[in-house]
Every structure is written in C-alpha cells, then in structure tokens.
PDB file of C-alpha atoms and ligand atoms in Angstrom:
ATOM      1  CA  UNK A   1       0.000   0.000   0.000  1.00 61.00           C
ATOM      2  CA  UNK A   2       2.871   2.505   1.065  1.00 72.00           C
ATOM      3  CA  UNK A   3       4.511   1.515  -2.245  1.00 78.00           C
ATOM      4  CA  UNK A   4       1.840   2.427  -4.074  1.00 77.00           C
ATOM      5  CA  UNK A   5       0.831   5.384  -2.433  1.00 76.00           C
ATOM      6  CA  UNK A   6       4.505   6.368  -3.481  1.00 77.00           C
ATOM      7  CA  UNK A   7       4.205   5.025  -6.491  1.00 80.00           C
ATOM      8  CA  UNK A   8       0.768   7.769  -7.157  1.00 76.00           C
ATOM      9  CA  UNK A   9       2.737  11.065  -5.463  1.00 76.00           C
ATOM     10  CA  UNK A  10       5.453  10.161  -7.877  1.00 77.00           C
ATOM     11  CA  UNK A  11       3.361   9.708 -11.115  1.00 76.00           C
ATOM     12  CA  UNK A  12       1.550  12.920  -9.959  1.00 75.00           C
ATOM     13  CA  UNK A  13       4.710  14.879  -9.549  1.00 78.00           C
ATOM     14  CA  UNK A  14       6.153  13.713 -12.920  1.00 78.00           C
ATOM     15  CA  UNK A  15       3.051  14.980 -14.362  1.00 80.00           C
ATOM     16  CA  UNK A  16       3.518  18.379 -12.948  1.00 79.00           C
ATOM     17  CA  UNK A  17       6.456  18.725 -13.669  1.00 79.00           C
ATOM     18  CA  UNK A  18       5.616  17.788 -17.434  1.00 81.00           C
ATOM     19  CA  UNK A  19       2.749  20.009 -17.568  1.00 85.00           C
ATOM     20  CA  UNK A  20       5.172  22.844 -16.195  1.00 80.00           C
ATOM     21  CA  UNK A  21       7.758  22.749 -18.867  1.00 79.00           C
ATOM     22  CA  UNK A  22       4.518  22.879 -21.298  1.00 89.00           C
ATOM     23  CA  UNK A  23       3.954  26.379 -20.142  1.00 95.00           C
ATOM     24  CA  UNK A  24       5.911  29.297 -22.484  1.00 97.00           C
ATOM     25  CA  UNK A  25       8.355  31.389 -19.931  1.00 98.00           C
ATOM     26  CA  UNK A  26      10.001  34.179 -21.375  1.00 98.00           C
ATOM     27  CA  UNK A  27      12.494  36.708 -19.651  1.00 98.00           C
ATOM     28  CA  UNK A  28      13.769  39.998 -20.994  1.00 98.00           C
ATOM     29  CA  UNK A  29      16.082  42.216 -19.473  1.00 98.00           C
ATOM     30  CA  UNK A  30      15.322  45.624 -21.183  1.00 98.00           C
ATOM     31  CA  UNK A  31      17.843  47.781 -18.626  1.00 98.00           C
ATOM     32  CA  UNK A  32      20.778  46.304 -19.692  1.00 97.00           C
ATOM     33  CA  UNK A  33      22.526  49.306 -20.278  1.00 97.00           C
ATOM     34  CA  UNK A  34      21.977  50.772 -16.599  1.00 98.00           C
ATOM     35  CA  UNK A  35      23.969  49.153 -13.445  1.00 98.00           C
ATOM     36  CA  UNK A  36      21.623  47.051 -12.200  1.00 98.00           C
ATOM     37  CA  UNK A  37      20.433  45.425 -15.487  1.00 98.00           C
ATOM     38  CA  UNK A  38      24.175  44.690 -15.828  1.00 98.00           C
ATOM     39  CA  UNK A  39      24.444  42.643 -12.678  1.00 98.00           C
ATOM     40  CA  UNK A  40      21.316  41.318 -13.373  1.00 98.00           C
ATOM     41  CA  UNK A  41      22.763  39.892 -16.556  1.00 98.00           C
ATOM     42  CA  UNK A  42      26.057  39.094 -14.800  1.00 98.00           C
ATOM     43  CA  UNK A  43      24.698  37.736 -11.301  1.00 98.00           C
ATOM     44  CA  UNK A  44      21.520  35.984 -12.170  1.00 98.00           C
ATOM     45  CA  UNK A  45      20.703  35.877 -16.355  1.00 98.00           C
ATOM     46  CA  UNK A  46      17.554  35.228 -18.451  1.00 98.00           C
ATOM     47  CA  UNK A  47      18.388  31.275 -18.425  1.00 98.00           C
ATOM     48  CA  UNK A  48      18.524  31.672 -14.719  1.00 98.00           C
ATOM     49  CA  UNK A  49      15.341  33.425 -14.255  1.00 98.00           C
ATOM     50  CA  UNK A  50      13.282  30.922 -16.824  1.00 98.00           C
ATOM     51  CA  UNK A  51      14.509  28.049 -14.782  1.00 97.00           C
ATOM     52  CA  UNK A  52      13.202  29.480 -11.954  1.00 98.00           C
ATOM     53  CA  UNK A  53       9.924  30.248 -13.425  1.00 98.00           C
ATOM     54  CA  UNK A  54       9.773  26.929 -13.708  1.00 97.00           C
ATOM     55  CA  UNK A  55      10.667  24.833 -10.939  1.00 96.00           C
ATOM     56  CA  UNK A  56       8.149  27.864  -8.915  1.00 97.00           C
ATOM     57  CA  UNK A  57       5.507  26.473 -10.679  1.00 97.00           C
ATOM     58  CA  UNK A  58       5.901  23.030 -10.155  1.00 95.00           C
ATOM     59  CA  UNK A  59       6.646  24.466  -6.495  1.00 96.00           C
ATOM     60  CA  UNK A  60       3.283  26.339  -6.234  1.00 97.00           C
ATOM     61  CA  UNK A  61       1.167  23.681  -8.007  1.00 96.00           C
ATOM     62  CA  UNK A  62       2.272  21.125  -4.941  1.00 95.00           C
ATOM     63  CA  UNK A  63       1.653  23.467  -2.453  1.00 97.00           C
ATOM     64  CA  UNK A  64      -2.003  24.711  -4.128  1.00 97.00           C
ATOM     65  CA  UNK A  65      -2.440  20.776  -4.430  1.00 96.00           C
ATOM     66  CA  UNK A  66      -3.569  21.564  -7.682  1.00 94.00           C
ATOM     67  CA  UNK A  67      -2.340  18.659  -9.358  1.00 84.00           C
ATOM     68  CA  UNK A  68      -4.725  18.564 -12.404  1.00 88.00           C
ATOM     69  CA  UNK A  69      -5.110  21.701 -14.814  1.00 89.00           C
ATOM     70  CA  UNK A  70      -9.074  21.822 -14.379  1.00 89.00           C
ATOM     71  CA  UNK A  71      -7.751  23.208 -10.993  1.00 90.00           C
ATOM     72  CA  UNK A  72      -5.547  25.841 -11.852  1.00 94.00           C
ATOM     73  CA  UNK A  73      -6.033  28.895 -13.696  1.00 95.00           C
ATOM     74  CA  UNK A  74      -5.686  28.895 -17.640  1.00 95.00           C
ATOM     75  CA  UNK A  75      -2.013  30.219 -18.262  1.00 96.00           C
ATOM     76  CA  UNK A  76      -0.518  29.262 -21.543  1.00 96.00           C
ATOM     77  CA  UNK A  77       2.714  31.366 -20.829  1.00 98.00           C
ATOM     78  CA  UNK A  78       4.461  33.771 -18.400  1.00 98.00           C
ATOM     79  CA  UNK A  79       6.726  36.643 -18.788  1.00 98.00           C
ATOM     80  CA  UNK A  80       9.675  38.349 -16.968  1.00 98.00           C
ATOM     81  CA  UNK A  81      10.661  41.964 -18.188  1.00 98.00           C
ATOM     82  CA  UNK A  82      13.858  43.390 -16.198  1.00 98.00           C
ATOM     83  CA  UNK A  83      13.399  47.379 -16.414  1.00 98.00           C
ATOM     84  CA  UNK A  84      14.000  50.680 -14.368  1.00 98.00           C
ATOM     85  CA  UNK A  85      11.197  51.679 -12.396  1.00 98.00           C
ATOM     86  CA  UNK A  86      10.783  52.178  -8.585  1.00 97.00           C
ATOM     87  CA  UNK A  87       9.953  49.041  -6.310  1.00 97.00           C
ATOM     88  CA  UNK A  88      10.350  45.743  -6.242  1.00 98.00           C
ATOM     89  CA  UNK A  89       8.729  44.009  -8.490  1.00 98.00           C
ATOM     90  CA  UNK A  90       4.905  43.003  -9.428  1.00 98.00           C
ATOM     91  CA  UNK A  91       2.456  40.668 -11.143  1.00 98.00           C
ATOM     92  CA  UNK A  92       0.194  41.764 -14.180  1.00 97.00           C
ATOM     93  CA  UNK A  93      -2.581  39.004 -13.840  1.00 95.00           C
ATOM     94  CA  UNK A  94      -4.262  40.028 -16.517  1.00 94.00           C
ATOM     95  CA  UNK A  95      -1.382  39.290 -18.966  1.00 97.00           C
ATOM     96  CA  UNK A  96       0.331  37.341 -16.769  1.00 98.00           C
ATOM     97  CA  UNK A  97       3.528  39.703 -16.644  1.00 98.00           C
ATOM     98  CA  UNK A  98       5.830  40.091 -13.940  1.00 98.00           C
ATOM     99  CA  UNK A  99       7.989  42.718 -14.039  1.00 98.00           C
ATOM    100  CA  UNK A 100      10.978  43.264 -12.111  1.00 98.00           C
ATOM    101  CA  UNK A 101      13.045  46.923 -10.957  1.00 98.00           C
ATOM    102  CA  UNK A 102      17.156  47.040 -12.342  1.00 98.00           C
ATOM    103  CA  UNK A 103      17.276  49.627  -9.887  1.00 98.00           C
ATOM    104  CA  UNK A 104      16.541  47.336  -6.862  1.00 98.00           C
ATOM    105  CA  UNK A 105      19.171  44.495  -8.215  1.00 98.00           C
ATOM    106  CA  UNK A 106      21.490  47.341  -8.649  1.00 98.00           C
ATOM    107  CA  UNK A 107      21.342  48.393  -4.921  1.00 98.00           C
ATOM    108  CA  UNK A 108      20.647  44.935  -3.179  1.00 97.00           C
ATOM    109  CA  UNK A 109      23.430  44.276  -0.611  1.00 95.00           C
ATOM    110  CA  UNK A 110      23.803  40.591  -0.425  1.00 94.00           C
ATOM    111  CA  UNK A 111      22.996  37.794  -2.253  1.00 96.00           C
ATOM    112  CA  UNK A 112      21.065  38.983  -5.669  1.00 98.00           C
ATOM    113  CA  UNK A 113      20.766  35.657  -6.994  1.00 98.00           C
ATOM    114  CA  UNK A 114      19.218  34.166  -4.119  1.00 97.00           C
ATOM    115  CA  UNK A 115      16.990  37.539  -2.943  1.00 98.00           C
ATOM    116  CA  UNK A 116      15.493  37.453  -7.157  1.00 98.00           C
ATOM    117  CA  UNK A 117      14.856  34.081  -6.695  1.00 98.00           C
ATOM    118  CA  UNK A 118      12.643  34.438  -3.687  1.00 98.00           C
ATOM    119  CA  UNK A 119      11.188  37.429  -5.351  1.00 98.00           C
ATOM    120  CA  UNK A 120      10.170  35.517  -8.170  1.00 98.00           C
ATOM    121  CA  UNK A 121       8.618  32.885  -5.690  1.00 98.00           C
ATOM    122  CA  UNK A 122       6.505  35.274  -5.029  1.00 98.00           C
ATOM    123  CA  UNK A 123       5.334  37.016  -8.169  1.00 98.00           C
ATOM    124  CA  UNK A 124       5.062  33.361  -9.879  1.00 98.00           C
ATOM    125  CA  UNK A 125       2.448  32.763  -6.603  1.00 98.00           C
ATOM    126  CA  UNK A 126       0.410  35.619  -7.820  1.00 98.00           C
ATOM    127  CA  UNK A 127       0.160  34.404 -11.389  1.00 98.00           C
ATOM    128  CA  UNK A 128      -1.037  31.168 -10.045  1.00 98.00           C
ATOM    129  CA  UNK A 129      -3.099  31.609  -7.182  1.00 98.00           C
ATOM    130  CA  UNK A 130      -6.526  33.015  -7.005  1.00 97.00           C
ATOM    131  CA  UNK A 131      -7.713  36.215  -6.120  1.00 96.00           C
ATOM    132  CA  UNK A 132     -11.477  35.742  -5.244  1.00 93.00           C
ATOM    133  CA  UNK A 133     -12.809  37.587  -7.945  1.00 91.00           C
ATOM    134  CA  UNK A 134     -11.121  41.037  -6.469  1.00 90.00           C
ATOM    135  CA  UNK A 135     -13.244  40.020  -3.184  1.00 93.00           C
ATOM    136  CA  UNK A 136      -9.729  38.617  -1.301  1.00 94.00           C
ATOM    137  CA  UNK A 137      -8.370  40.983   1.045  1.00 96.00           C
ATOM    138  CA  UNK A 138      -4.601  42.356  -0.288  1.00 97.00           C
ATOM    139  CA  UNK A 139      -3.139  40.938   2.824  1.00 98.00           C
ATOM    140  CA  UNK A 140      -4.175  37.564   2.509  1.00 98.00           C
ATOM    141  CA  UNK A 141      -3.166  37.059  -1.519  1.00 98.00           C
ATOM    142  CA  UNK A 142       0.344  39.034  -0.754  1.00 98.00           C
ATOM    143  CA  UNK A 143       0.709  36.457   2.714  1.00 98.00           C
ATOM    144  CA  UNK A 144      -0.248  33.724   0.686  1.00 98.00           C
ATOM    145  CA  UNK A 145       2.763  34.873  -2.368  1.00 98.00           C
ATOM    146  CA  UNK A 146       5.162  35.220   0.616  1.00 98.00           C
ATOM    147  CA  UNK A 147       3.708  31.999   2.476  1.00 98.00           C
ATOM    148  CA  UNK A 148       5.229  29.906  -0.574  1.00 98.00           C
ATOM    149  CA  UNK A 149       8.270  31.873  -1.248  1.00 98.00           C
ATOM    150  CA  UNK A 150       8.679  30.662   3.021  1.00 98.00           C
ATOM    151  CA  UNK A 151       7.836  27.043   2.052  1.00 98.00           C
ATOM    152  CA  UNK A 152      10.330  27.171  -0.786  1.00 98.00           C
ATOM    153  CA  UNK A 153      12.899  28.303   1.584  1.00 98.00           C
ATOM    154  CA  UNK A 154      13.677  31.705  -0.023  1.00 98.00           C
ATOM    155  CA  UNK A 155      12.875  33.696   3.195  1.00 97.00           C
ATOM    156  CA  UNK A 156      15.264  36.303   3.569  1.00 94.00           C
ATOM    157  CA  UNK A 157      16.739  37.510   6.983  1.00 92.00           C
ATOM    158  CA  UNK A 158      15.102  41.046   7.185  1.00 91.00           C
ATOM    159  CA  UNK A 159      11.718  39.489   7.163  1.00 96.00           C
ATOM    160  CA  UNK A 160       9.941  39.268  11.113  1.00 97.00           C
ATOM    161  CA  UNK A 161       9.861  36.377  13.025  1.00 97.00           C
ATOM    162  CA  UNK A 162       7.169  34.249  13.730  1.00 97.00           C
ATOM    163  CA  UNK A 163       4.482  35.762  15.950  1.00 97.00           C
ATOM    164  CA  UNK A 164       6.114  39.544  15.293  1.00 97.00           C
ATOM    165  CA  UNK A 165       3.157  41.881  13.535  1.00 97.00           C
ATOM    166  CA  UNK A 166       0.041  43.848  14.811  1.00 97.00           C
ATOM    167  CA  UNK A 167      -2.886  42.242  12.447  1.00 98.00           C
ATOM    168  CA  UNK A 168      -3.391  38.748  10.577  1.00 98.00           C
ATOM    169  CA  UNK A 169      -3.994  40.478   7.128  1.00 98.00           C
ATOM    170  CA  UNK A 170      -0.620  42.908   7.380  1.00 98.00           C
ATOM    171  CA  UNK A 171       0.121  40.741   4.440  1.00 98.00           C
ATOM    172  CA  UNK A 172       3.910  39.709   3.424  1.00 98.00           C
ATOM    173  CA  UNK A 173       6.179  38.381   5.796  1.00 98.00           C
ATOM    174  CA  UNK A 174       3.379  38.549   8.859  1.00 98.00           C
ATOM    175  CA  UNK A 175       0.608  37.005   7.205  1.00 98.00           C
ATOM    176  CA  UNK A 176       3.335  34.313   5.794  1.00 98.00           C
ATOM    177  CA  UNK A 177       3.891  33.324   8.986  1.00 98.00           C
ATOM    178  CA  UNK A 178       0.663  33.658  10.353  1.00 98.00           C
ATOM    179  CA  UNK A 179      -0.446  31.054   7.642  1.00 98.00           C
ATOM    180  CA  UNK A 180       2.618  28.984   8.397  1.00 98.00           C
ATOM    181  CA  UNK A 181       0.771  28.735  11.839  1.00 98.00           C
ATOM    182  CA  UNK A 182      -2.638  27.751  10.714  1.00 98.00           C
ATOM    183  CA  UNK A 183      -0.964  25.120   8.090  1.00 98.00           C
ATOM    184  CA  UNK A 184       0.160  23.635  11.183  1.00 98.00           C
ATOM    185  CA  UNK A 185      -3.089  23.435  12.782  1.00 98.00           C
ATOM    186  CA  UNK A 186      -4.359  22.053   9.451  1.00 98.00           C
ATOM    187  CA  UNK A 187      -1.980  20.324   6.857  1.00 97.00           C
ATOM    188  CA  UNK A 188      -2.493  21.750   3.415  1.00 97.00           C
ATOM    189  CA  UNK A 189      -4.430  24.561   5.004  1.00 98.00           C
ATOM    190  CA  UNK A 190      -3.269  27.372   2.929  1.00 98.00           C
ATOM    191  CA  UNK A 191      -4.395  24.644  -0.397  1.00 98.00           C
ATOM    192  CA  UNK A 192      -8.038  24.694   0.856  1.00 98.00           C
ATOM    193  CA  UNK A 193      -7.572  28.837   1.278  1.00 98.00           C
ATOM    194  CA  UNK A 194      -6.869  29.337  -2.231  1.00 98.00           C
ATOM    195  CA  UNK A 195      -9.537  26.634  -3.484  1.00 97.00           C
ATOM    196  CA  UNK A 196     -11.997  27.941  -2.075  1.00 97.00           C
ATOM    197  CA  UNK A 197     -10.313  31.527  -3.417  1.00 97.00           C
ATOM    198  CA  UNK A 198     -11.352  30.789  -6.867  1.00 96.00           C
ATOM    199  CA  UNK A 199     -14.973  31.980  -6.275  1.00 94.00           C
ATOM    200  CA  UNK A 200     -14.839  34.357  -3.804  1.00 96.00           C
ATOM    201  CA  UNK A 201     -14.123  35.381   0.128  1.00 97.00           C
ATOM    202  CA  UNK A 202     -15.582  35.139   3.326  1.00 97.00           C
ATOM    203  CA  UNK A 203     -13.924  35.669   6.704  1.00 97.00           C
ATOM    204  CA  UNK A 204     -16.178  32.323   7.548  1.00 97.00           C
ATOM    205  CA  UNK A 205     -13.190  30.517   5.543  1.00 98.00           C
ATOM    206  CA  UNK A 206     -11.453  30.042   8.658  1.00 98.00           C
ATOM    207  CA  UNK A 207     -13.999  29.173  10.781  1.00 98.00           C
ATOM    208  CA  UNK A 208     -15.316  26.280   8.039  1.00 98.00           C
ATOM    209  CA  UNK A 209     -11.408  25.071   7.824  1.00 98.00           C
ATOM    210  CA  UNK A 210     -10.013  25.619  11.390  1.00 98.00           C
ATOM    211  CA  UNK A 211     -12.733  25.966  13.531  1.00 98.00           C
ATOM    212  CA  UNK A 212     -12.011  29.517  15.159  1.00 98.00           C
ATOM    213  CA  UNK A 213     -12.626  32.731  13.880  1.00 98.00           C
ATOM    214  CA  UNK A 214      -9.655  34.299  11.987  1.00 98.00           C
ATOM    215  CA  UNK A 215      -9.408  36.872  15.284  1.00 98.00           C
ATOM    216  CA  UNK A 216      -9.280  33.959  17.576  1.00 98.00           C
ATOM    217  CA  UNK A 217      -6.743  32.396  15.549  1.00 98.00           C
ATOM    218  CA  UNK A 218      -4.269  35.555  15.431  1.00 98.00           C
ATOM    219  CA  UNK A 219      -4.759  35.843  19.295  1.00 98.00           C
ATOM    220  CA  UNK A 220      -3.449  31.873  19.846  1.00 98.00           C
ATOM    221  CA  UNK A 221      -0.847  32.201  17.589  1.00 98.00           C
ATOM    222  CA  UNK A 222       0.456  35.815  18.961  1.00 98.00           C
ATOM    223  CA  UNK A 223       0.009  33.782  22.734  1.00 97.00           C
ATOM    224  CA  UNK A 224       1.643  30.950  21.739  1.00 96.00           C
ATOM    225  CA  UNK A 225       4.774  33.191  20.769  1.00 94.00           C
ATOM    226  CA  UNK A 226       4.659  35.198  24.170  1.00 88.00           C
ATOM    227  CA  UNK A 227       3.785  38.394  21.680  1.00 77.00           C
TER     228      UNK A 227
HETATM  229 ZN1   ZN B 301       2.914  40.569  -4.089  1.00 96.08          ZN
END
C-alpha cells in the first residue's frame, strides 16, 4: 500500500512537472545598459530566471495541491521583463507579466541571486493563485505569495519572526507566517484557502477550515509566541 501510495505522489509529480515545462516562460532584461540590469545579466541571467519560473511552478502547483489543470487557472505562458522603475517588483494578472526593478538588483546588498529568486517565488504565486474575484483581502493574496516563497525556503533575513506583527492580514512576511501557523493546525491549510479563493471570500473561511474565527486564531498564535 505505502509503495503504491509512493508510487501515485510520484506519477503525480512527474506529471507536474511535465505540464510545467509545457507552459511558455520568457524573460527579458530591457535595462541592460543601466547598473543594475548589468548585474542582473552578470549575477543571475535570463536562463537563470526561466529556470526558476519553472521549478516555482511546479513548487506552487504542490503546495495549491492543484495537481490537475481543471484546478488551476488557464495560463498558456508567463513573462519576466527586467526594467527601471521604482519598487520591487509586481504581477500583471491580466497578462500574466511580472515585471521586475534594475534599480533594486542594482542596490541589493547581499545575495542577488538568491533575494530574485525568492522574489520571483513570489510574483510566480500571484500568477497562479486566485484572487477571489477582487473580493480577497490584499493581505491575505500578498501572505499567501510570501507563504510559498517561506515554504520554498527563499525567506530572507530582514523578514519578522514568527508571531512579530500587529494584524493577521498585514500581508507579506506577517501574514506568511501567520499562515505557516494555521498550516500547522491544518496540513495543506493554505491549499483549501486558495480553493476555495477561486470563487470568492468570506472571513467564515477560517472558521469552516479551522474551527475559530480568523481573530481567535491571530490571538493563539500571537500567545503561543509570548507576543
Ligand atoms: Zn505581491
């Protein structure tokens, strides 16, 4: 039984990993002429960054549990555009762009490579997850982006700790590890929160998966950190 069980998760991830190559990535860098598009090119690279859009989406679907493409959203093919502009970076769902500032990789202090990488995580988690029909609230979807750019192991070390923030839905790094919390309480939690995502929203969500009220919930887990 065991064996076969293994047997299944392994068929299942081969697929997924299949069905991720099938989707068209595509990365640009159109600041290569200012600093940070040249370390961009000379730290990290367009090869680089299509890799990456890859194995995050294989990375994402396992988390999401969305093993079969009637689950996911319809996306034929994602792009990557390097450019100057102010930020970070952000997600285009419409298009399914994500577009990334040269001036940020120019002035990152540390690791580039590994800091784009967890960046990406995150953008890639917007493409793929869904949004409620505009009913989610902002700090949920962006907790839920950084939730699996956590999982994937790209947190970086200026993000809080666990049980550090002042409200569930502060989104980012808080709600990441806020959700970390309730995926604890209830493996493959954050899964169900983004299935049920694809229609709409209701605070109730919690109480249907976890029992609690999402209030309740933010009060154990800021207790059970001494916060
Ligand atoms: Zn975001």
């Amino acid at each position: 039984m065991a064996r076969l069980v293994l047997l299944l998760w392994y068929l299942g991830t081969l697929a997924a990993f299949r069905q991720a190559s099938a989707v068209e990535y595509t990365a640009l860098n159109n600041a290569s002429s200012t600093a940070g598009g040249a370390r961009f090119d000379g730290e990290i690279g367009t090869e680089y960054t299509k890799k990456v859009m890859n194995s995050s989406t294989v990375c994402i679907w396992q988390i999401f549990q969305e093993l079969t493409s009637e689950d996911r959203r319809d996306v034929q093919a994602v792009s990557v555009f390097i450019e100057s502009m102010e930020g970070v970076a952000y997600a285009l769902i419409d298009t399914n762009e994500i577009h990334v500032s040269s001036e940020y990789i120019g002035n990152y202090s540390g690791d580039v490579k590994n800091e784009i990488t967890g960046v990406l995580y995150h953008e890639m988690t917007h493409i793929w997850q869904w949004f409620a029909n505009q009913e989610a609230p902002t700090g949920l979807t962006e907790g839920i982006a950084d939730f699996v750019r956590l999982k994937a192991g790209y947190a970086p070390s200026h993000w809080v700790k666990p049980g550090q923030g002042n409200r569930w839905d502060q989104g980012y790094d808080v709600t990441a590890h806020f959700l970390d919390y309730c995926d604890g309480l209830l493996s493959g939690f954050v899964a169900d929160m983004n299935k049920k995502m694809k229609t709409g929203y209701s605070p109730q969500y919690f109480v249907e998966l976890l029992g609690k009220t999402v209030d309740q919930l933010w009060s154990d887990y800021k207790a059970k950190y001494g916060n």
